[in-house]
Amino acid sequence: MFRTKADKDRFIFALAFVGVLVFISICMLVASIKNGYDYENNSRMFESVGDLAFLNELITDENIKDNNIKDISCEDSKLVKIKYDNYEICIFAYDFSTVEECKKFCEILQEVLKNDFKGDFKRVTFHEITRSAILKALANHGAVNMDLVDAQQARRVLDRLVGYRISPLLWSRVAKGSSAGRVQSVALRLIVERERAINAFVPEEYWVFKLKLVSASGVEFIAKLARIDGKTFKINNAEDAAKALDSVLNNRACRIDSIEKLRKYRNAPAPFTTSTLQQTANQVLRFSASGTMRVAQSLYEGVELGSRGAVGLITYMRTDSVNIAAEARSAAADFIRSEYGEEFIPAKPNYFKSKSGAQEAHEAIRPTDVTRTPESLKEFLDSSQLKLYTLIWKRFVASQMTRAEIAQLNVSVLVDGADSREFDFRASASSVVFPGYMKVLGAPQAVEGENEEDSAVDGSGALAKLNEKEDCRIADALKEQKFTEPPPRFTEATL
């Protein structure tokens, strides 16, 4: 690797020098953060955060019981001034997430108040803004999770170690003032790796075969070649494709080998999280991710509903949780029962599991009042707001409904080829037996998606008229050349 010993020594010295610089940088960052300073602007962290809206109440057990909530006043949106005379407990209540837990709100404010305030500092967490959830949180207060605080400080260090290397590159290549860190760098790597895969992709030729068949009873249907001699096949040139089709057309026998009837079920989808809302809005409404969040923000902050004033129509839209408040689930069941019938309510309420690693600081995205249907809000919402609210409302209502029941019919047609090979052509059809959640979402594409990829899909109902072992004749044949495609580039939603 090294031509001379001097080259090796220079390399070791350079490596050691870089290691020392990195070590010193980390020490400086950790020290500055541990002292409560923001490394970038050398100002106190709690001062740079702004209005500490997450600090809710200074209350005693008696005040909790009497619902006597003490007001909080802010001065210049920098420090929260709290009147804590005659109070015994200081309760901190803000988002239950690594980001908010680690802001050091509690740690710093305890330092500020400890000389004068002689009571206890407590931490409460709740995942939903409902009366029962808040009262339960107040009755089960705990302490600040310092593990999350430390985790965030490590993340801040990582942001700077990565960001200070990448941001200057953006300044020279993209735009002044741009910034990037651990999130943007990973996203960039995903994009680059996908682009490299696209550039390295070599298309492969393959052929698709379909037959238009007529049964002995006169039923016409389309079938697609799925197997040859009971195995998956790969025909990648025109010569082999021509031989296969010639063998099929000059067959010795063609008959319906089997008819399979299945019942399949599709469970109701989970309510939206931030990412699934952005993806669905992009696919269905053609909204960008930023556009989706902008419209969702307006729905969350409130819309003027005539004499009712400004009303928030959806819950907080930045969430990774699919959990639903008990009150909302009960209200949804009552609404579904009155609007669609008892049969659309599942025997047990639908519960959904969030992805591993989800912080679940908030509920899933849902309407604040399920009885506010999109139709009832048409006159108050603009077109974008109405489209997004309709998407959220339908998804939430559907998530609390029964599963859909689908009948699927699979037909296998065997053709004894002239070259002694056995060609298995298949056709399938689906029909909705009970719509369940589809009563609200209405998803015909989802039903079609139940069919196998190697089957021809029939939507005419002809397959139901066929009989097993019935002879068929070939009315027409089609062979089509295709090529495999590279992985698609990321869209804003898929990224």
Tab-separated table of C-alpha atoms in Angstrom:
chain	number	residue	atom	x	y	z
A	1	MET	CA	0.000	0.000	0.000
A	2	PHE	CA	2.871	2.391	0.852
A	3	ARG	CA	5.902	2.727	-1.400
A	4	THR	CA	8.249	3.841	1.363
A	5	LYS	CA	8.332	3.939	5.157
A	6	ALA	CA	8.172	7.746	4.957
A	7	ASP	CA	4.851	7.524	3.112
A	8	LYS	CA	3.496	5.254	5.826
A	9	ASP	CA	4.669	7.609	8.574
A	10	ARG	CA	3.062	10.610	6.871
A	11	PHE	CA	-0.212	8.725	6.529
A	12	ILE	CA	-0.209	7.733	10.223
A	13	PHE	CA	0.586	11.297	11.265
A	14	ALA	CA	-2.229	12.717	9.103
A	15	LEU	CA	-4.687	10.151	10.463
A	16	ALA	CA	-3.711	10.953	14.043
A	17	PHE	CA	-4.001	14.695	13.376
A	18	VAL	CA	-7.521	14.312	11.966
A	19	GLY	CA	-8.476	12.116	14.916
A	20	VAL	CA	-7.266	14.737	17.381
A	21	LEU	CA	-9.237	17.474	15.585
A	22	VAL	CA	-12.415	15.386	15.643
A	23	PHE	CA	-11.906	14.572	19.336
A	24	ILE	CA	-11.396	18.240	20.206
A	25	SER	CA	-14.483	19.233	18.201
A	26	ILE	CA	-16.624	16.680	20.008
A	27	CYS	CA	-15.312	17.780	23.398
A	28	MET	CA	-16.070	21.429	22.587
A	29	LEU	CA	-19.560	20.597	21.396
A	30	VAL	CA	-20.384	18.393	24.368
A	31	ALA	CA	-19.010	20.961	26.786
A	32	SER	CA	-20.943	23.816	25.194
A	33	ILE	CA	-24.182	21.867	25.157
A	34	LYS	CA	-23.695	20.577	28.703
A	35	ASN	CA	-23.304	24.153	29.881
A	36	GLY	CA	-26.669	24.989	28.350
A	37	TYR	CA	-25.326	26.892	25.346
A	38	ASP	CA	-26.245	26.567	21.706
A	39	TYR	CA	-22.987	26.022	19.834
A	40	GLU	CA	-24.126	27.944	16.758
A	41	ASN	CA	-25.181	31.255	18.275
A	42	ASN	CA	-23.599	31.054	21.745
A	43	SER	CA	-26.921	31.908	23.370
A	44	ARG	CA	-28.697	30.049	26.092
A	45	MET	CA	-30.641	27.140	24.592
A	46	PHE	CA	-33.862	27.974	26.369
A	47	GLU	CA	-33.616	31.576	25.181
A	48	SER	CA	-33.222	30.581	21.539
A	49	VAL	CA	-36.219	28.267	21.606
A	50	GLY	CA	-38.648	31.152	22.010
A	51	ASP	CA	-42.013	30.965	23.662
A	52	LEU	CA	-41.987	27.918	25.933
A	53	ALA	CA	-45.535	26.970	25.103
A	54	PHE	CA	-44.982	23.424	26.275
A	55	LEU	CA	-44.696	24.529	29.912
A	56	ASN	CA	-48.348	24.494	30.830
A	57	GLU	CA	-49.102	24.818	34.487
A	58	LEU	CA	-47.854	25.481	38.000
A	59	ILE	CA	-50.488	23.821	40.105
A	60	THR	CA	-51.088	22.097	43.404
A	61	ASP	CA	-53.049	18.940	44.040
A	62	GLU	CA	-55.900	21.160	45.196
A	63	ASN	CA	-55.791	23.172	41.989
A	64	ILE	CA	-55.902	19.978	39.958
A	65	LYS	CA	-59.000	18.930	41.840
A	66	ASP	CA	-60.655	22.331	41.534
A	67	ASN	CA	-59.596	22.780	37.899
A	68	ASN	CA	-57.982	26.113	38.884
A	69	ILE	CA	-55.324	26.547	36.191
A	70	LYS	CA	-52.671	29.238	36.698
A	71	ASP	CA	-51.954	31.536	33.741
A	72	ILE	CA	-48.519	31.768	32.163
A	73	SER	CA	-47.197	35.052	30.822
A	74	CYS	CA	-44.383	35.453	28.289
A	75	GLU	CA	-41.970	38.353	28.116
A	76	ASP	CA	-40.498	39.161	24.720
A	77	SER	CA	-41.070	35.540	23.692
A	78	LYS	CA	-37.802	34.635	25.405
A	79	LEU	CA	-38.366	33.611	29.017
A	80	VAL	CA	-41.449	32.307	30.697
A	81	LYS	CA	-42.227	34.209	33.886
A	82	ILE	CA	-44.199	32.101	36.316
A	83	LYS	CA	-45.892	33.187	39.506
A	84	TYR	CA	-45.117	30.268	41.770
A	85	ASP	CA	-45.956	31.722	45.171
A	86	ASN	CA	-47.974	29.336	47.343
A	87	TYR	CA	-47.556	26.484	44.859
A	88	GLU	CA	-46.041	23.129	45.792
A	89	ILE	CA	-45.681	21.373	42.443
A	90	CYS	CA	-44.219	22.568	39.132
A	91	ILE	CA	-45.542	20.352	36.345
A	92	PHE	CA	-43.907	20.346	32.914
A	93	ALA	CA	-46.145	19.146	30.069
A	94	TYR	CA	-44.927	19.090	26.474
A	95	ASP	CA	-44.686	16.641	23.573
A	96	PHE	CA	-43.715	13.109	24.485
A	97	SER	CA	-40.824	12.738	22.060
A	98	THR	CA	-37.057	12.673	22.049
A	99	VAL	CA	-36.893	16.142	20.536
A	100	GLU	CA	-39.070	17.822	23.130
A	101	GLU	CA	-37.853	15.787	26.092
A	102	CYS	CA	-34.305	16.727	25.272
A	103	LYS	CA	-34.808	20.447	24.864
A	104	LYS	CA	-33.630	20.759	28.466
A	105	PHE	CA	-36.680	22.846	29.264
A	106	CYS	CA	-37.101	21.083	32.546
A	107	GLU	CA	-33.411	20.892	33.374
A	108	ILE	CA	-32.783	24.585	32.690
A	109	LEU	CA	-35.983	25.855	34.266
A	110	GLN	CA	-35.241	23.822	37.362
A	111	GLU	CA	-31.898	25.644	37.535
A	112	VAL	CA	-33.668	28.994	37.120
A	113	LEU	CA	-36.359	28.312	39.721
A	114	LYS	CA	-34.649	26.102	42.267
A	115	ASN	CA	-33.325	28.967	44.370
A	116	ASP	CA	-36.792	30.403	44.939
A	117	PHE	CA	-39.169	27.538	44.284
A	118	LYS	CA	-39.093	24.967	47.063
A	119	GLY	CA	-41.703	22.570	45.692
A	120	ASP	CA	-41.339	19.465	43.531
A	121	PHE	CA	-40.758	19.428	39.773
A	122	LYS	CA	-42.880	16.842	37.941
A	123	ARG	CA	-43.247	15.693	34.332
A	124	VAL	CA	-46.535	14.655	32.734
A	125	THR	CA	-47.019	13.129	29.289
A	126	PHE	CA	-50.124	12.569	27.206
A	127	HIS	CA	-50.571	11.455	23.617
A	128	GLU	CA	-53.919	13.092	22.958
A	129	ILE	CA	-55.659	16.315	23.963
A	130	THR	CA	-58.737	14.925	25.685
A	131	ARG	CA	-60.037	15.552	29.204
A	132	SER	CA	-59.591	11.942	30.328
A	133	ALA	CA	-56.048	11.720	28.942
A	134	ILE	CA	-54.925	14.943	30.647
A	135	LEU	CA	-56.482	14.039	33.993
A	136	LYS	CA	-54.872	10.602	33.831
A	137	ALA	CA	-51.499	12.172	33.028
A	138	LEU	CA	-51.775	14.576	35.960
A	139	ALA	CA	-52.610	11.695	38.278
A	140	ASN	CA	-49.550	9.719	37.082
A	141	HIS	CA	-46.818	12.339	36.848
A	142	GLY	CA	-43.199	11.262	36.751
A	143	ALA	CA	-39.731	12.699	36.175
A	144	VAL	CA	-37.842	14.002	33.175
A	145	ASN	CA	-36.359	11.161	31.101
A	146	MET	CA	-32.680	12.078	31.130
A	147	ASP	CA	-31.848	9.241	28.732
A	148	LEU	CA	-33.869	11.049	26.071
A	149	VAL	CA	-32.215	14.326	27.005
A	150	ASP	CA	-28.760	12.774	26.543
A	151	ALA	CA	-29.848	11.092	23.300
A	152	GLN	CA	-30.847	14.445	21.855
A	153	GLN	CA	-27.559	16.043	22.859
A	154	ALA	CA	-25.715	13.274	21.018
A	155	ARG	CA	-27.948	13.895	18.032
A	156	ARG	CA	-27.119	17.608	18.117
A	157	VAL	CA	-23.419	16.742	18.042
A	158	LEU	CA	-23.990	14.437	15.083
A	159	ASP	CA	-25.943	17.175	13.298
A	160	ARG	CA	-22.957	19.474	13.527
A	161	LEU	CA	-20.262	16.931	12.722
A	162	VAL	CA	-22.144	16.025	9.552
A	163	GLY	CA	-23.726	19.370	8.772
A	164	TYR	CA	-20.562	21.442	9.071
A	165	ARG	CA	-19.037	19.305	6.328
A	166	ILE	CA	-22.027	19.322	3.990
A	167	SER	CA	-23.473	22.815	4.355
A	168	PRO	CA	-20.443	24.646	2.856
A	169	LEU	CA	-20.739	22.371	-0.167
A	170	LEU	CA	-24.360	23.457	-0.598
A	171	TRP	CA	-23.340	27.106	-0.367
A	172	SER	CA	-20.975	26.724	-3.313
A	173	ARG	CA	-23.162	24.372	-5.403
A	174	VAL	CA	-26.816	25.171	-4.575
A	175	ALA	CA	-27.558	28.384	-2.697
A	176	LYS	CA	-26.174	30.522	0.089
A	177	GLY	CA	-27.801	29.909	3.436
A	178	SER	CA	-28.673	26.276	2.659
A	179	SER	CA	-28.037	23.771	5.397
A	180	ALA	CA	-27.914	20.021	5.692
A	181	GLY	CA	-27.191	17.428	8.349
A	182	ARG	CA	-27.743	13.783	9.216
A	183	VAL	CA	-31.223	13.621	7.621
A	184	GLN	CA	-30.403	15.367	4.340
A	185	SER	CA	-27.150	13.451	3.934
A	186	VAL	CA	-28.925	10.102	4.237
A	187	ALA	CA	-31.615	11.227	1.793
A	188	LEU	CA	-28.931	12.316	-0.643
A	189	ARG	CA	-27.239	8.941	-0.339
A	190	LEU	CA	-30.527	7.149	-1.094
A	191	ILE	CA	-31.012	9.296	-4.201
A	192	VAL	CA	-27.441	8.741	-5.386
A	193	GLU	CA	-27.624	4.986	-4.820
A	194	ARG	CA	-30.906	4.794	-6.711
A	195	GLU	CA	-29.436	6.815	-9.596
A	196	ARG	CA	-26.420	4.511	-9.743
A	197	ALA	CA	-28.733	1.495	-9.828
A	198	ILE	CA	-30.669	3.074	-12.696
A	199	ASN	CA	-27.474	3.816	-14.645
A	200	ALA	CA	-26.152	0.294	-14.076
A	201	PHE	CA	-29.434	-1.381	-15.002
A	202	VAL	CA	-29.388	-3.664	-18.054
A	203	PRO	CA	-32.864	-4.331	-19.536
A	204	GLU	CA	-33.804	-7.980	-20.031
A	205	GLU	CA	-36.139	-9.144	-22.759
A	206	TYR	CA	-39.175	-11.268	-21.956
A	207	TRP	CA	-42.384	-12.296	-23.693
A	208	VAL	CA	-46.013	-12.362	-22.597
A	209	PHE	CA	-48.573	-14.748	-24.150
A	210	LYS	CA	-52.362	-14.417	-24.039
A	211	LEU	CA	-55.159	-16.483	-25.588
A	212	LYS	CA	-58.735	-15.599	-26.415
A	213	LEU	CA	-60.585	-18.806	-25.648
A	214	VAL	CA	-64.121	-20.036	-26.315
A	215	SER	CA	-65.504	-22.837	-24.148
A	216	ALA	CA	-67.680	-25.649	-25.461
A	217	SER	CA	-70.673	-23.842	-23.955
A	218	GLY	CA	-69.829	-20.677	-25.923
A	219	VAL	CA	-68.257	-18.558	-23.130
A	220	GLU	CA	-65.468	-16.256	-24.302
A	221	PHE	CA	-62.632	-15.268	-21.968
A	222	ILE	CA	-58.960	-14.244	-21.949
A	223	ALA	CA	-56.204	-16.298	-20.293
A	224	LYS	CA	-52.511	-15.560	-19.744
A	225	LEU	CA	-49.623	-18.033	-19.855
A	226	ALA	CA	-48.391	-18.673	-16.298
A	227	ARG	CA	-46.480	-21.997	-16.372
A	228	ILE	CA	-44.822	-24.364	-18.837
A	229	ASP	CA	-44.629	-27.985	-17.652
A	230	GLY	CA	-45.632	-26.809	-14.185
A	231	LYS	CA	-42.737	-24.388	-13.817
A	232	THR	CA	-42.262	-20.680	-14.239
A	233	PHE	CA	-40.820	-19.931	-17.634
A	234	LYS	CA	-38.432	-17.417	-19.129
A	235	ILE	CA	-38.513	-16.766	-22.860
A	236	ASN	CA	-36.116	-13.954	-23.790
A	237	ASN	CA	-35.882	-14.011	-27.575
A	238	ALA	CA	-38.200	-13.880	-30.570
A	239	GLU	CA	-37.233	-17.319	-31.874
A	240	ASP	CA	-38.221	-19.161	-28.670
A	241	ALA	CA	-41.380	-17.050	-28.446
A	242	ALA	CA	-42.416	-18.065	-31.953
A	243	LYS	CA	-41.786	-21.759	-31.196
A	244	ALA	CA	-43.875	-21.613	-28.022
A	245	LEU	CA	-46.800	-19.907	-29.728
A	246	ASP	CA	-46.657	-22.332	-32.674
A	247	SER	CA	-46.793	-25.252	-30.234
A	248	VAL	CA	-49.849	-23.750	-28.521
A	249	LEU	CA	-51.720	-23.009	-31.742
A	250	ASN	CA	-51.085	-26.534	-33.055
A	251	ASN	CA	-52.142	-28.095	-29.755
A	252	ARG	CA	-53.372	-31.603	-29.277
A	253	ALA	CA	-55.895	-30.654	-26.592
A	254	CYS	CA	-57.180	-27.566	-24.773
A	255	ARG	CA	-59.401	-27.877	-21.704
A	256	ILE	CA	-60.320	-26.185	-18.427
A	257	ASP	CA	-58.280	-28.055	-15.838
A	258	SER	CA	-59.530	-26.479	-12.603
A	259	ILE	CA	-61.786	-23.772	-11.212
A	260	GLU	CA	-60.837	-22.492	-7.758
A	261	LYS	CA	-63.189	-20.398	-5.633
A	262	LEU	CA	-61.655	-18.455	-2.755
A	263	ARG	CA	-62.787	-15.980	-0.130
A	264	LYS	CA	-60.303	-13.243	0.693
A	265	TYR	CA	-60.455	-10.443	3.190
A	266	ARG	CA	-58.962	-6.981	3.174
A	267	ASN	CA	-58.540	-5.298	6.520
A	268	ALA	CA	-59.354	-1.642	7.018
A	269	PRO	CA	-56.322	0.640	6.554
A	270	ALA	CA	-54.760	2.473	9.484
A	271	PRO	CA	-55.510	6.188	9.925
A	272	PHE	CA	-52.959	8.588	8.495
A	273	THR	CA	-49.573	9.446	9.905
A	274	THR	CA	-47.590	12.352	8.479
A	275	SER	CA	-45.727	10.203	5.955
A	276	THR	CA	-48.740	8.181	4.776
A	277	LEU	CA	-50.792	11.372	4.427
A	278	GLN	CA	-48.100	12.949	2.262
A	279	GLN	CA	-47.774	9.827	0.118
A	280	THR	CA	-51.513	9.364	-0.386
A	281	ALA	CA	-52.119	13.062	-1.056
A	282	ASN	CA	-49.376	12.945	-3.674
A	283	GLN	CA	-50.786	9.833	-5.357
A	284	VAL	CA	-54.484	10.748	-5.196
A	285	LEU	CA	-54.536	14.547	-5.185
A	286	ARG	CA	-51.158	15.299	-6.797
A	287	PHE	CA	-50.227	17.477	-3.813
A	288	SER	CA	-46.561	17.996	-2.998
A	289	ALA	CA	-45.397	17.038	0.484
A	290	SER	CA	-44.933	20.686	1.446
A	291	GLY	CA	-48.296	21.608	-0.088
A	292	THR	CA	-50.014	18.834	1.857
A	293	MET	CA	-48.543	20.048	5.138
A	294	ARG	CA	-49.435	23.651	4.398
A	295	VAL	CA	-53.098	22.769	3.809
A	296	ALA	CA	-53.117	20.409	6.809
A	297	GLN	CA	-51.711	23.203	8.971
A	298	SER	CA	-54.605	25.468	8.017
A	299	LEU	CA	-57.106	22.720	8.880
A	300	TYR	CA	-55.381	22.149	12.211
A	301	GLU	CA	-55.140	25.806	13.186
A	302	GLY	CA	-58.810	26.404	12.471
A	303	VAL	CA	-61.269	27.455	9.793
A	304	GLU	CA	-64.078	29.963	10.203
A	305	LEU	CA	-67.359	28.049	10.322
A	306	GLY	CA	-69.828	30.912	10.271
A	307	SER	CA	-71.404	31.637	13.672
A	308	ARG	CA	-69.339	28.877	15.286
A	309	GLY	CA	-66.158	30.883	14.750
A	310	ALA	CA	-62.745	29.372	14.004
A	311	VAL	CA	-62.701	25.608	14.555
A	312	GLY	CA	-59.759	23.229	14.280
A	313	LEU	CA	-60.905	20.455	11.950
A	314	ILE	CA	-58.091	17.905	12.308
A	315	THR	CA	-55.709	16.760	15.027
A	316	TYR	CA	-51.995	17.584	14.974
A	317	MET	CA	-50.605	16.648	11.563
A	318	ARG	CA	-46.981	15.876	12.517
A	319	THR	CA	-47.146	12.402	13.976
A	320	ASP	CA	-45.772	8.903	13.464
A	321	SER	CA	-48.494	7.208	15.509
A	322	VAL	CA	-51.571	5.303	14.340
A	323	ASN	CA	-53.194	5.341	17.779
A	324	ILE	CA	-56.668	6.826	18.233
A	325	ALA	CA	-58.165	8.350	21.380
A	326	ALA	CA	-60.856	6.231	23.028
A	327	GLU	CA	-63.357	9.092	22.747
A	328	ALA	CA	-62.709	9.427	19.014
A	329	ARG	CA	-63.060	5.674	18.476
A	330	SER	CA	-66.363	5.636	20.336
A	331	ALA	CA	-67.657	8.649	18.386
A	332	ALA	CA	-66.665	6.970	15.102
A	333	ALA	CA	-68.549	3.786	16.067
A	334	ASP	CA	-71.692	5.784	16.843
A	335	PHE	CA	-71.426	7.637	13.529
A	336	ILE	CA	-70.868	4.450	11.501
A	337	ARG	CA	-73.783	2.750	13.244
A	338	SER	CA	-76.165	5.591	12.443
A	339	GLU	CA	-74.974	6.229	8.873
A	340	TYR	CA	-74.076	2.759	7.550
A	341	GLY	CA	-75.535	0.171	9.909
A	342	GLU	CA	-74.473	-2.151	12.716
A	343	GLU	CA	-72.915	-4.653	10.296
A	344	PHE	CA	-70.169	-2.171	9.409
A	345	ILE	CA	-68.873	-2.018	12.996
A	346	PRO	CA	-66.242	-4.699	13.812
A	347	ALA	CA	-66.905	-7.068	16.712
A	348	LYS	CA	-63.722	-5.750	18.329
A	349	PRO	CA	-62.434	-2.206	17.713
A	350	ASN	CA	-59.652	-1.925	15.156
A	351	TYR	CA	-56.249	-1.282	16.706
A	352	PHE	CA	-53.154	-0.637	14.623
A	353	LYS	CA	-49.487	-1.089	15.408
A	354	SER	CA	-47.093	1.758	14.720
A	355	LYS	CA	-43.750	1.141	13.055
A	356	SER	CA	-40.866	0.172	15.298
A	357	GLY	CA	-39.029	3.229	16.533
A	358	ALA	CA	-42.092	5.466	16.346
A	359	GLN	CA	-42.140	7.990	19.177
A	360	GLU	CA	-45.954	8.209	19.194
A	361	ALA	CA	-46.045	11.643	20.776
A	362	HIS	CA	-49.456	12.357	19.219
A	363	GLU	CA	-52.509	10.577	17.899
A	364	ALA	CA	-52.924	9.620	14.280
A	365	ILE	CA	-54.257	12.354	12.000
A	366	ARG	CA	-58.051	12.389	12.223
A	367	PRO	CA	-60.985	14.812	12.153
A	368	THR	CA	-61.617	16.453	15.524
A	369	ASP	CA	-65.328	15.737	15.107
A	370	VAL	CA	-66.312	12.822	12.889
A	371	THR	CA	-69.838	14.211	12.465
A	372	ARG	CA	-68.381	17.146	10.499
A	373	THR	CA	-68.644	15.405	7.155
A	374	PRO	CA	-66.920	16.865	4.080
A	375	GLU	CA	-70.354	17.670	2.605
A	376	SER	CA	-71.271	19.778	5.632
A	377	LEU	CA	-68.070	21.857	5.273
A	378	LYS	CA	-68.161	22.551	1.533
A	379	GLU	CA	-69.219	26.163	1.917
A	380	PHE	CA	-66.428	26.937	4.408
A	381	LEU	CA	-63.387	25.279	2.792
A	382	ASP	CA	-61.483	26.103	-0.364
A	383	SER	CA	-60.932	23.342	-2.915
A	384	SER	CA	-57.551	22.200	-1.546
A	385	GLN	CA	-58.777	22.163	2.038
A	386	LEU	CA	-61.896	20.228	1.094
A	387	LYS	CA	-59.941	17.635	-0.883
A	388	LEU	CA	-57.460	17.004	1.928
A	389	TYR	CA	-60.099	17.023	4.661
A	390	THR	CA	-62.165	14.525	2.658
A	391	LEU	CA	-59.104	12.279	2.345
A	392	ILE	CA	-58.432	12.425	6.104
A	393	TRP	CA	-62.081	12.023	7.086
A	394	LYS	CA	-62.690	9.022	4.832
A	395	ARG	CA	-59.482	7.298	5.921
A	396	PHE	CA	-60.332	7.730	9.610
A	397	VAL	CA	-63.919	6.505	9.265
A	398	ALA	CA	-62.792	3.561	7.115
A	399	SER	CA	-60.144	2.625	9.700
A	400	GLN	CA	-62.902	1.979	12.253
A	401	MET	CA	-65.054	-0.198	9.964
A	402	THR	CA	-65.190	-3.934	9.276
A	403	ARG	CA	-62.950	-5.667	6.771
A	404	ALA	CA	-64.078	-6.201	3.186
A	405	GLU	CA	-64.954	-9.694	1.970
A	406	ILE	CA	-63.977	-10.562	-1.599
A	407	ALA	CA	-64.839	-13.635	-3.679
A	408	GLN	CA	-62.075	-14.646	-6.066
A	409	LEU	CA	-62.382	-17.099	-8.949
A	410	ASN	CA	-59.247	-18.638	-10.516
A	411	VAL	CA	-59.452	-20.648	-13.734
A	412	SER	CA	-56.620	-22.809	-15.096
A	413	VAL	CA	-56.611	-23.871	-18.762
A	414	LEU	CA	-54.160	-26.573	-19.856
A	415	VAL	CA	-52.971	-26.724	-23.446
A	416	ASP	CA	-51.125	-29.845	-24.631
A	417	GLY	CA	-48.621	-28.353	-27.061
A	418	ALA	CA	-47.533	-29.874	-30.343
A	419	ASP	CA	-44.005	-30.256	-28.921
A	420	SER	CA	-45.329	-32.281	-25.938
A	421	ARG	CA	-44.955	-29.379	-23.518
A	422	GLU	CA	-47.899	-28.527	-21.263
A	423	PHE	CA	-48.873	-24.851	-21.223
A	424	ASP	CA	-50.859	-23.560	-18.241
A	425	PHE	CA	-52.942	-20.452	-19.009
A	426	ARG	CA	-54.782	-18.700	-16.181
A	427	ALA	CA	-57.616	-16.224	-15.737
A	428	SER	CA	-59.091	-14.742	-12.577
A	429	ALA	CA	-61.936	-12.525	-11.454
A	430	SER	CA	-62.900	-10.841	-8.193
A	431	SER	CA	-66.176	-9.568	-6.807
A	432	VAL	CA	-67.068	-7.819	-3.565
A	433	VAL	CA	-69.262	-9.930	-1.297
A	434	PHE	CA	-69.362	-7.423	1.568
A	435	PRO	CA	-67.817	-3.963	1.103
A	436	GLY	CA	-66.922	-3.252	4.727
A	437	TYR	CA	-64.613	-0.219	4.864
A	438	MET	CA	-64.846	0.072	1.058
A	439	LYS	CA	-68.321	1.493	1.613
A	440	VAL	CA	-66.513	4.717	2.525
A	441	LEU	CA	-63.223	4.493	0.619
A	442	GLY	CA	-64.651	2.838	-2.478
A	443	ALA	CA	-61.528	1.140	-3.845
A	444	PRO	CA	-62.143	-0.932	-6.986
A	445	GLN	CA	-58.383	-0.916	-7.661
A	446	ALA	CA	-57.878	-2.693	-4.373
A	447	VAL	CA	-60.185	-5.526	-5.461
A	448	GLU	CA	-58.366	-5.887	-8.733
A	449	GLY	CA	-55.088	-6.025	-6.863
A	450	GLU	CA	-56.200	-9.295	-5.244
A	451	ASN	CA	-55.553	-11.133	-8.506
A	452	GLU	CA	-52.296	-12.841	-9.243
A	453	GLU	CA	-49.883	-11.065	-11.564
A	454	ASP	CA	-49.607	-14.094	-13.847
A	455	SER	CA	-53.379	-14.243	-14.463
A	456	ALA	CA	-55.539	-12.394	-16.943
A	457	VAL	CA	-58.153	-10.340	-15.108
A	458	ASP	CA	-61.754	-10.770	-16.194
A	459	GLY	CA	-64.352	-8.184	-15.215
A	460	SER	CA	-67.266	-9.392	-17.340
A	461	GLY	CA	-68.425	-12.238	-15.097
A	462	ALA	CA	-67.820	-14.805	-17.849
A	463	LEU	CA	-65.591	-17.027	-15.700
A	464	ALA	CA	-68.493	-17.865	-13.396
A	465	LYS	CA	-70.213	-19.617	-16.324
A	466	LEU	CA	-67.358	-22.063	-16.990
A	467	ASN	CA	-67.237	-25.713	-15.953
A	468	GLU	CA	-64.274	-27.872	-15.001
A	469	LYS	CA	-62.910	-30.260	-17.664
A	470	GLU	CA	-64.788	-28.337	-20.332
A	471	ASP	CA	-63.043	-28.286	-23.729
A	472	CYS	CA	-61.985	-24.984	-25.251
A	473	ARG	CA	-60.818	-23.729	-28.601
A	474	ILE	CA	-58.390	-20.915	-29.340
A	475	ALA	CA	-60.112	-17.999	-31.098
A	476	ASP	CA	-57.057	-15.720	-31.099
A	477	ALA	CA	-53.512	-15.592	-29.757
A	478	LEU	CA	-51.151	-12.788	-28.802
A	479	LYS	CA	-47.456	-12.694	-28.025
A	480	GLU	CA	-45.932	-9.431	-26.814
A	481	GLN	CA	-42.290	-8.500	-26.405
A	482	LYS	CA	-41.407	-6.573	-23.240
A	483	PHE	CA	-38.336	-5.453	-21.344
A	484	THR	CA	-37.676	-5.200	-17.643
A	485	GLU	CA	-37.517	-1.638	-16.321
A	486	PRO	CA	-35.040	-0.030	-13.931
A	487	PRO	CA	-36.152	0.999	-10.441
A	488	PRO	CA	-38.034	4.311	-10.623
A	489	ARG	CA	-36.547	7.558	-9.391
A	490	PHE	CA	-37.872	8.808	-6.077
A	491	THR	CA	-40.777	11.182	-6.053
A	492	GLU	CA	-41.163	13.624	-3.168
A	493	ALA	CA	-43.699	11.258	-1.576
A	494	THR	CA	-41.785	7.993	-2.005
A	495	LEU	CA	-38.552	9.541	-0.714
